[in-house]
Amino acid sequence: MQPKEPGIESAIEALALIVLGVLVLVAALLVAKVLIIILAPLIAGGVAALGVAALVGWARVTYEERESRHRLVIEVYRPLEFLLAWLLLAVIAAVILR
């Protein structure tokens, strides 16, 4: 499968995922508990990495609605790069939380 051609819709969706990752990080800063400090960088880094991957064409995120069922479909075309981006962004989020 080939990545979706970059367009305004995919860029907006990717930026929305990056913003969502930042919001998770901000929420963790507001509710600073031990479990949140461990999980928040992983969640924030993963969501932001998904946005970055969608922005550069490593992944595609689509929303499907069929017969009153809603699905978020995530297709990752470059898994190694995606995982490295996730790790890097999770480390950055962990440093920010400290």
Coordinates of C-alpha atoms in Angstrom, one line a residue:
M1 CA 0.0 0.0 0.0
Q2 CA 1.2 3.5 -0.8
P3 CA 0.9 6.4 1.6
K4 CA -1.9 8.8 1.0
E5 CA -1.0 11.9 -1.0
P6 CA -0.4 14.7 1.3
G7 CA -3.1 17.3 1.2
I8 CA -4.7 19.9 3.3
E9 CA -7.1 17.4 5.0
S10 CA -4.3 15.0 6.0
A11 CA -2.1 17.9 7.2
I12 CA -4.9 19.3 9.3
E13 CA -5.7 15.9 10.8
A14 CA -2.0 15.3 11.5
L15 CA -1.7 18.7 13.3
A16 CA -4.8 17.9 15.3
L17 CA -3.1 14.7 16.5
I18 CA 0.0 16.6 17.5
V19 CA -2.1 19.1 19.4
L20 CA -3.9 16.2 21.1
G21 CA -0.6 14.9 22.3
V22 CA 0.3 18.3 23.7
L23 CA -3.0 18.5 25.5
V24 CA -2.4 15.1 27.1
L25 CA 1.0 16.4 28.3
V26 CA -0.6 19.6 29.7
A27 CA -3.3 17.5 31.5
A28 CA -0.5 15.4 33.1
L29 CA 1.2 18.5 34.3
L30 CA -2.0 19.6 35.9
V31 CA -2.6 16.2 37.6
A32 CA 0.9 15.3 38.5
K33 CA 0.6 11.8 40.0
V34 CA 3.1 9.0 39.7
L35 CA 1.1 6.8 37.4
I36 CA 0.2 9.8 35.2
I37 CA 3.9 10.8 35.0
I38 CA 4.8 7.4 33.7
L39 CA 1.9 7.0 31.3
A40 CA 1.5 10.5 30.1
P41 CA 4.8 10.7 28.1
L42 CA 4.0 7.4 26.4
I43 CA 0.5 8.5 25.5
A44 CA 1.4 12.0 24.5
G45 CA 4.5 10.8 22.6
G46 CA 2.4 8.2 20.8
V47 CA -0.3 10.5 19.7
A48 CA 2.1 13.2 18.6
A49 CA 4.3 10.6 16.8
L50 CA 1.2 9.5 15.0
G51 CA 0.5 13.0 13.9
V52 CA 4.1 13.5 12.8
A53 CA 4.0 10.2 10.9
A54 CA 0.7 11.2 9.2
L55 CA 2.2 14.6 8.3
V56 CA 5.3 13.2 6.6
G57 CA 3.5 10.2 5.0
W58 CA 4.6 7.4 7.2
A59 CA 1.1 6.7 8.4
R60 CA -2.5 7.3 7.5
V61 CA -5.3 7.9 10.0
T62 CA -8.9 7.7 8.7
Y63 CA -12.2 7.8 10.4
E64 CA -14.9 5.4 9.0
E65 CA -18.6 5.4 9.8
R66 CA -20.5 2.3 8.5
E67 CA -24.0 1.2 9.6
S68 CA -23.9 3.3 12.8
R69 CA -20.4 1.9 13.7
H70 CA -17.5 4.3 14.1
R71 CA -13.9 3.3 13.5
L72 CA -10.6 5.0 13.6
V73 CA -8.3 3.2 11.1
I74 CA -4.6 3.7 11.6
E75 CA -2.2 2.4 8.9
V76 CA 1.5 2.7 9.5
Y77 CA 3.7 2.4 6.4
R78 CA 7.1 2.9 8.1
P79 CA 6.8 1.2 11.5
L80 CA 10.5 1.6 12.5
E81 CA 10.5 5.3 11.9
F82 CA 7.2 5.6 13.7
L83 CA 8.5 3.8 16.8
L84 CA 11.6 5.9 16.9
A85 CA 9.6 9.1 16.6
W86 CA 7.3 7.8 19.4
L87 CA 10.3 7.0 21.6
L88 CA 11.9 10.4 21.0
L89 CA 8.7 12.3 21.7
A90 CA 8.0 10.2 24.8
V91 CA 11.5 11.1 26.1
I92 CA 10.9 14.8 25.4
A93 CA 7.5 14.6 27.1
A94 CA 9.1 12.9 30.2
V95 CA 11.8 15.6 30.4
I96 CA 9.1 18.3 30.2
L97 CA 7.2 16.6 33.0
R98 CA 10.2 16.6 35.3

